[in-house]
PDB file of C-alpha atoms in Angstrom:
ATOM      1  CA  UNK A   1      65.648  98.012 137.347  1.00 53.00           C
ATOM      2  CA  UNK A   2      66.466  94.008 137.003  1.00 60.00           C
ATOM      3  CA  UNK A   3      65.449  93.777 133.241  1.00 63.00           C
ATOM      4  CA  UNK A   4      68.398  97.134 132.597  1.00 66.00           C
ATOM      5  CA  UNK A   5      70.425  95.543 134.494  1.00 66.00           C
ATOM      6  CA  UNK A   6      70.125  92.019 132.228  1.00 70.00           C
ATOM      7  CA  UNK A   7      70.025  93.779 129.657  1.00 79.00           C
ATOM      8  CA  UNK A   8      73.819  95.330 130.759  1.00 78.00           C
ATOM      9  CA  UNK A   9      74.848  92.170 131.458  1.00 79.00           C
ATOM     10  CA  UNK A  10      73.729  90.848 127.947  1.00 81.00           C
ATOM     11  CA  UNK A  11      75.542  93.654 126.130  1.00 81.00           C
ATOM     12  CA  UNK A  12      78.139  92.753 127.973  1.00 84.00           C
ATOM     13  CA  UNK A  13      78.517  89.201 127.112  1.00 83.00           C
ATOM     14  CA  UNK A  14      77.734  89.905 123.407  1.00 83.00           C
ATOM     15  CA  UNK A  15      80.899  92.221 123.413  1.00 82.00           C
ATOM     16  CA  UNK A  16      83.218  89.729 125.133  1.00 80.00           C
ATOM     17  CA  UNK A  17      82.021  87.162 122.775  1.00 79.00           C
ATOM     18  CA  UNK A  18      82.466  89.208 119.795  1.00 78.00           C
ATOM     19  CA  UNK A  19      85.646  90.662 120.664  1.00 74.00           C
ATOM     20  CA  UNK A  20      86.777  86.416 121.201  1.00 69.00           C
ATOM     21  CA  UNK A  21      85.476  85.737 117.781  1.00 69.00           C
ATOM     22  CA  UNK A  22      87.722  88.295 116.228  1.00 68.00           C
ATOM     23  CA  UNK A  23      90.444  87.157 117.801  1.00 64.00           C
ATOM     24  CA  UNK A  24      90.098  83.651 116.848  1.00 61.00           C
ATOM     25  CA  UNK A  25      90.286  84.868 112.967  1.00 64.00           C
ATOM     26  CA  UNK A  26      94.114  85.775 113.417  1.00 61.00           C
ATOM     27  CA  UNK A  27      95.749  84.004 111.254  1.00 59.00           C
ATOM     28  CA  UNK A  28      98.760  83.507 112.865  1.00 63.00           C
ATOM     29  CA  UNK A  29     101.920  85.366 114.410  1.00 66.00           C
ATOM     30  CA  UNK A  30     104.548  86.910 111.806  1.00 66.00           C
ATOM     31  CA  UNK A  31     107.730  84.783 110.694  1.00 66.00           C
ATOM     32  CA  UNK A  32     110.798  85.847 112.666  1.00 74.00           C
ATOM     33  CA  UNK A  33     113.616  84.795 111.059  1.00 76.00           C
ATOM     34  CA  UNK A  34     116.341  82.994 113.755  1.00 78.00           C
ATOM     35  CA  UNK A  35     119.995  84.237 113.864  1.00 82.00           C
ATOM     36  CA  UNK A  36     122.344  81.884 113.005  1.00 78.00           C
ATOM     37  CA  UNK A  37     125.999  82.240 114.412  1.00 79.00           C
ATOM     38  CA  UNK A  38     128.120  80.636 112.028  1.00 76.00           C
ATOM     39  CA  UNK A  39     132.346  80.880 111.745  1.00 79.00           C
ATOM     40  CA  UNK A  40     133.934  83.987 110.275  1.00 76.00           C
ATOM     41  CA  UNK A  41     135.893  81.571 107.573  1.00 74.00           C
ATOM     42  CA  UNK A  42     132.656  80.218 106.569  1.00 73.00           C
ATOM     43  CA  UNK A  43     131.547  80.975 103.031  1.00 66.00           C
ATOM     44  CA  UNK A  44     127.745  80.779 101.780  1.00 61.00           C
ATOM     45  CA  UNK A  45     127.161  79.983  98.202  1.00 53.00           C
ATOM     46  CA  UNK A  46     124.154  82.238  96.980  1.00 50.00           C
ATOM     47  CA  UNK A  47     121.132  80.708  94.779  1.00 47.00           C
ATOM     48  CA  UNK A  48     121.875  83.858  92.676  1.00 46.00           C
ATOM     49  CA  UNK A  49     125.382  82.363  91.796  1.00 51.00           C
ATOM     50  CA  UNK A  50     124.765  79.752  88.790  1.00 51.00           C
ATOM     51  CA  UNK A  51     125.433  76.144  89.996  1.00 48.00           C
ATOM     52  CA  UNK A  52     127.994  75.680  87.384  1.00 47.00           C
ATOM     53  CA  UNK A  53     130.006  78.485  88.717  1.00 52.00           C
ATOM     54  CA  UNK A  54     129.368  77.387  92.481  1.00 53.00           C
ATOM     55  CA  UNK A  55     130.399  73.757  92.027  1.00 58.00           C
ATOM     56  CA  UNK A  56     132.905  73.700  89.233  1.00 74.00           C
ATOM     57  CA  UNK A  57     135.477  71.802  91.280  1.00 76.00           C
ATOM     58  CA  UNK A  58     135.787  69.270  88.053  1.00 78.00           C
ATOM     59  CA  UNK A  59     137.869  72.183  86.415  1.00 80.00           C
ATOM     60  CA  UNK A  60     140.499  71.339  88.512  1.00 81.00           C
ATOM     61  CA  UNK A  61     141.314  68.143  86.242  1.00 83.00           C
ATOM     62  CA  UNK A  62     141.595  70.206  83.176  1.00 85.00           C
ATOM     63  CA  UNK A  63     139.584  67.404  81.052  1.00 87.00           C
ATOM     64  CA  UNK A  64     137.508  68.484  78.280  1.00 90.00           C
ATOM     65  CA  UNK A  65     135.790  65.406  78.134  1.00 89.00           C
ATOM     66  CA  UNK A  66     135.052  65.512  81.697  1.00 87.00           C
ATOM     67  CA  UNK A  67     133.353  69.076  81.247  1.00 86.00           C
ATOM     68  CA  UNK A  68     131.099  67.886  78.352  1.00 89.00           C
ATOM     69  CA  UNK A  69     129.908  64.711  80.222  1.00 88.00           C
ATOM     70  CA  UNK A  70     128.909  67.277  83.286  1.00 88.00           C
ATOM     71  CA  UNK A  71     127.541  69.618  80.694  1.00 87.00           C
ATOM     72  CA  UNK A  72     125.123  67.297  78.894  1.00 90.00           C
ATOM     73  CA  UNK A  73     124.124  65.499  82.304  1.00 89.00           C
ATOM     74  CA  UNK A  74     123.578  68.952  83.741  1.00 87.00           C
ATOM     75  CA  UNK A  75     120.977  69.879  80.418  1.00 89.00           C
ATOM     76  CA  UNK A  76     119.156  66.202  79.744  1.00 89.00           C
ATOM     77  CA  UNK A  77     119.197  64.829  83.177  1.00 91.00           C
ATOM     78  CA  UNK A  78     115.046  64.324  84.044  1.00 93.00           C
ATOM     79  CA  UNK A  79     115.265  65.030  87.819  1.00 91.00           C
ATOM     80  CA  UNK A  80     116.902  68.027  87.030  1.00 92.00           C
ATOM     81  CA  UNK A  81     114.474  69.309  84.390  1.00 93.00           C
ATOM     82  CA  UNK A  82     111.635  68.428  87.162  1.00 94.00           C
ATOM     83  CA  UNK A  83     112.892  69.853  89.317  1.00 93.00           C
ATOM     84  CA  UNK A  84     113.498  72.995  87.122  1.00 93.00           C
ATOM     85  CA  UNK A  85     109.713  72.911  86.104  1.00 95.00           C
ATOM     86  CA  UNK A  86     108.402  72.461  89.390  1.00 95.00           C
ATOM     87  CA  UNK A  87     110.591  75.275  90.323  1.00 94.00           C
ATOM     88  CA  UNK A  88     109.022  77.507  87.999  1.00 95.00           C
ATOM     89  CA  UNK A  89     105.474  76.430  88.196  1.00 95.00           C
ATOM     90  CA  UNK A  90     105.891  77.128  92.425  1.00 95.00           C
ATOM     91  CA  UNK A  91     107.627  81.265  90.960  1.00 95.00           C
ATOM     92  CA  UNK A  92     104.377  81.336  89.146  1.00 95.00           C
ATOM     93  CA  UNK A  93     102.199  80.838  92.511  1.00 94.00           C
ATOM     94  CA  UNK A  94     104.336  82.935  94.264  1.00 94.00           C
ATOM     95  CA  UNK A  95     103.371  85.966  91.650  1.00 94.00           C
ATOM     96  CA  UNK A  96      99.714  84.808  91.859  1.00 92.00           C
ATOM     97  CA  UNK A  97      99.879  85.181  96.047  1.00 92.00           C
ATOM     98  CA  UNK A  98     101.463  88.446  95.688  1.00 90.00           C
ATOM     99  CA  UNK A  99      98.494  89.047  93.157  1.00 88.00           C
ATOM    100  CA  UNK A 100      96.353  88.904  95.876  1.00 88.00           C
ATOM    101  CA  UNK A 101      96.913  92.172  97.421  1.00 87.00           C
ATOM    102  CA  UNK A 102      95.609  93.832  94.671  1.00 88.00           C
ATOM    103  CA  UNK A 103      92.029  94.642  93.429  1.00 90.00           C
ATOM    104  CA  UNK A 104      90.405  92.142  91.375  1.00 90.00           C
ATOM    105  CA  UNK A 105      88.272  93.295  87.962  1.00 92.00           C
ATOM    106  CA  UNK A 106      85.716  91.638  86.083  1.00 93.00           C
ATOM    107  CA  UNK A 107      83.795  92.244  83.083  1.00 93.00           C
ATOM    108  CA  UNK A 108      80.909  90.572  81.448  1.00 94.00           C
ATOM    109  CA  UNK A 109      79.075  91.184  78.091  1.00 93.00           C
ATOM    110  CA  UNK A 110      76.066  89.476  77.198  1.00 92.00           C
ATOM    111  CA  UNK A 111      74.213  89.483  74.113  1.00 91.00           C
ATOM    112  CA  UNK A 112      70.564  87.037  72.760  1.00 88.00           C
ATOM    113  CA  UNK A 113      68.030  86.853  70.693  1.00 84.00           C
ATOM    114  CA  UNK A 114      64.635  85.455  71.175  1.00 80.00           C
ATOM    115  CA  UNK A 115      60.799  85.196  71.544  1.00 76.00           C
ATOM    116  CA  UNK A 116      60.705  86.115  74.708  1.00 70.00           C
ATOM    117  CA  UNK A 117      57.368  84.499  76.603  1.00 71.00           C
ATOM    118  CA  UNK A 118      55.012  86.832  77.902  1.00 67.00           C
ATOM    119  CA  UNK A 119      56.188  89.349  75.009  1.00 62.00           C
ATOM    120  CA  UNK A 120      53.059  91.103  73.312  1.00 65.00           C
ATOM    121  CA  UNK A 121      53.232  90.434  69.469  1.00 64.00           C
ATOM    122  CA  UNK A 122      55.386  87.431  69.584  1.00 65.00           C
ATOM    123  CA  UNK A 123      57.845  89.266  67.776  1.00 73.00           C
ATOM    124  CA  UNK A 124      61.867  88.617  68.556  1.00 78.00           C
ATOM    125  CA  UNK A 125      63.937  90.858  70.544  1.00 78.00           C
ATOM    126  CA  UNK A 126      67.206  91.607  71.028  1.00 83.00           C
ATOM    127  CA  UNK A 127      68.611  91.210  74.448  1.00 84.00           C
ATOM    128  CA  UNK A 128      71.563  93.076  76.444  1.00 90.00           C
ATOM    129  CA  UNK A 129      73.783  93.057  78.990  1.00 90.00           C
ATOM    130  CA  UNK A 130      76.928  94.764  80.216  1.00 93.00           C
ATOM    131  CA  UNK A 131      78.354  94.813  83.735  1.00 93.00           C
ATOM    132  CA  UNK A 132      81.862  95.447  85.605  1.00 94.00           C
ATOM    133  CA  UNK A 133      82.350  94.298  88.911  1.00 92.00           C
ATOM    134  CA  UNK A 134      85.513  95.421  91.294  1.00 92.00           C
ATOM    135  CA  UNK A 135      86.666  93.758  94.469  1.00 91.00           C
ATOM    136  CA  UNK A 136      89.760  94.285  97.041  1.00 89.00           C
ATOM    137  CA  UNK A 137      89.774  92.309  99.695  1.00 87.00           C
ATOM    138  CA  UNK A 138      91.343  93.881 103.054  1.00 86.00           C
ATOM    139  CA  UNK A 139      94.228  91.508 104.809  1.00 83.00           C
ATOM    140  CA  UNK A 140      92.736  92.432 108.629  1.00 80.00           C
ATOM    141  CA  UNK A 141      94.201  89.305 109.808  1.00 82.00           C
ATOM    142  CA  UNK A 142      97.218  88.488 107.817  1.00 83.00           C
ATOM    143  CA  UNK A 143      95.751  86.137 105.409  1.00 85.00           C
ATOM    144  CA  UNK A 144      96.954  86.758 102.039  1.00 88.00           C
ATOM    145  CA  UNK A 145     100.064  87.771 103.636  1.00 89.00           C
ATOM    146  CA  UNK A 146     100.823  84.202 104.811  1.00 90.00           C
ATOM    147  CA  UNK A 147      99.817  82.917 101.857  1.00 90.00           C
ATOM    148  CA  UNK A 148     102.373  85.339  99.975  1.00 92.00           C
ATOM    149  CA  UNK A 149     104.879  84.021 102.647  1.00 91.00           C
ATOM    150  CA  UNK A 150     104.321  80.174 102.407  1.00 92.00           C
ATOM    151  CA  UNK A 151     104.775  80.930  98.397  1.00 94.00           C
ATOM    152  CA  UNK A 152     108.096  82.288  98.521  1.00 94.00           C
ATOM    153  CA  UNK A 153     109.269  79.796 101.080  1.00 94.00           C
ATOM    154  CA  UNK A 154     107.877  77.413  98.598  1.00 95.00           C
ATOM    155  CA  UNK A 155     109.503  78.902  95.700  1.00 95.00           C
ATOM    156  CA  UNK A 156     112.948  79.009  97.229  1.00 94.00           C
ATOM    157  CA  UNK A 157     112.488  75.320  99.030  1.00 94.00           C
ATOM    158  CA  UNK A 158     112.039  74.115  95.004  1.00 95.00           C
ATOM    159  CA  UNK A 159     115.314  76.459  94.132  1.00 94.00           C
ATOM    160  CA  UNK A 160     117.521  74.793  96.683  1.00 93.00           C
ATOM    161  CA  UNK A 161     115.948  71.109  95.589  1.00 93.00           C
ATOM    162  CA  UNK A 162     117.189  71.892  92.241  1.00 92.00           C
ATOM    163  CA  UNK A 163     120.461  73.151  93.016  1.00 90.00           C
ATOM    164  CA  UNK A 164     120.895  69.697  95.415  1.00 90.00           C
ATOM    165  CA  UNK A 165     120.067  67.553  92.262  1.00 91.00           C
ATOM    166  CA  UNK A 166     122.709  69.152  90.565  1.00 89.00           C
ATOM    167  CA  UNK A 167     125.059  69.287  93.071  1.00 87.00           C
ATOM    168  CA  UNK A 168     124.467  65.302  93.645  1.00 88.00           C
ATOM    169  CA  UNK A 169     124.450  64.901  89.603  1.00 88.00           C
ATOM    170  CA  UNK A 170     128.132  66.400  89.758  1.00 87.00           C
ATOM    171  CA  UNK A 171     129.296  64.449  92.441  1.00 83.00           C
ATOM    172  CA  UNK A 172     128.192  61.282  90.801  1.00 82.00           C
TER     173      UNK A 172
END
């Protein structure tokens, strides 16, 4: 009767502790987004708005000359082309995250030729190989969808740096 109930109380133990260990592997709680009140004459420019459009307050002077220097500092300037590329190299991880939640294929081929040791004859042989693998990993705890998360927030924290380097370019 003592060793069942040890054995109960084992069981037991080994459940709570499992049950912990799952929980520990949560990733961590989903993103809720905070409301902001702002003023009903407030206006929000959008990122989907081109800069030029946004921030053409220069147009107001009606100098051509003006709108060319903007122009060519807006194309050649280096922070701005940075800040362009590292805007589109941090779009390309955000498509590789959202890749993620897909399967995953591979493929191998394999092909030799050789005296194989141990071979009666000594004679050469050809050798083969062909093989296909799949693999989908399941997001139980919210891992590739925080990773898909922190690559958006990424890629739009690069868009807004770019717009602000234009927006300062102009200014100056």
């Amino acid at each position: 009767m003592k060793a069942r109930g040890m054995n109960f109380l084992k069981n037991i133990s080994l459940a709570a502790l499992v049950l912990l260990l799952v929980q520990a592997c949560k990733v961590g709680p989903n993103l809720k987004s905070h409301e902001v009140s702002l003023p009903a004459d407030y206006v929000q420019d959008s990122l989907a708005t081109d800069s030029a459009e946004v921030t053409d307050w220069w147009a107001l002077f009606d100098d051509p000359v003006l709108d060319s220097l903007i122009a060519v500092a807006l194309d050649s300037n280096k922070n701005i082309l940075i800040a362009a590329e590292r805007m589109e190299q941090a779009r390309l991880r955000a498509r590789i995250a959202k890749g993620e939640f897909g399967p995953k294929f591979n493929l191998q081929a394999q092909a030799a030729r050789g005296n194989y040791f141990g071979l009666p004859g000594g004679s050469i042989r050809d050798n083969f190989f062909a093989g296909a693998n799949v693999a989908w990993e399941l997001d139980f705890w919210g891992k590739i969808r925080r990773l898909n998360e922190s690559a958006k927030a990424e890629y739009l924290s690069t868009a807004y740096a770019k717009r602000a380097a234009q927006i300062v370019l102009i200014s100056e």
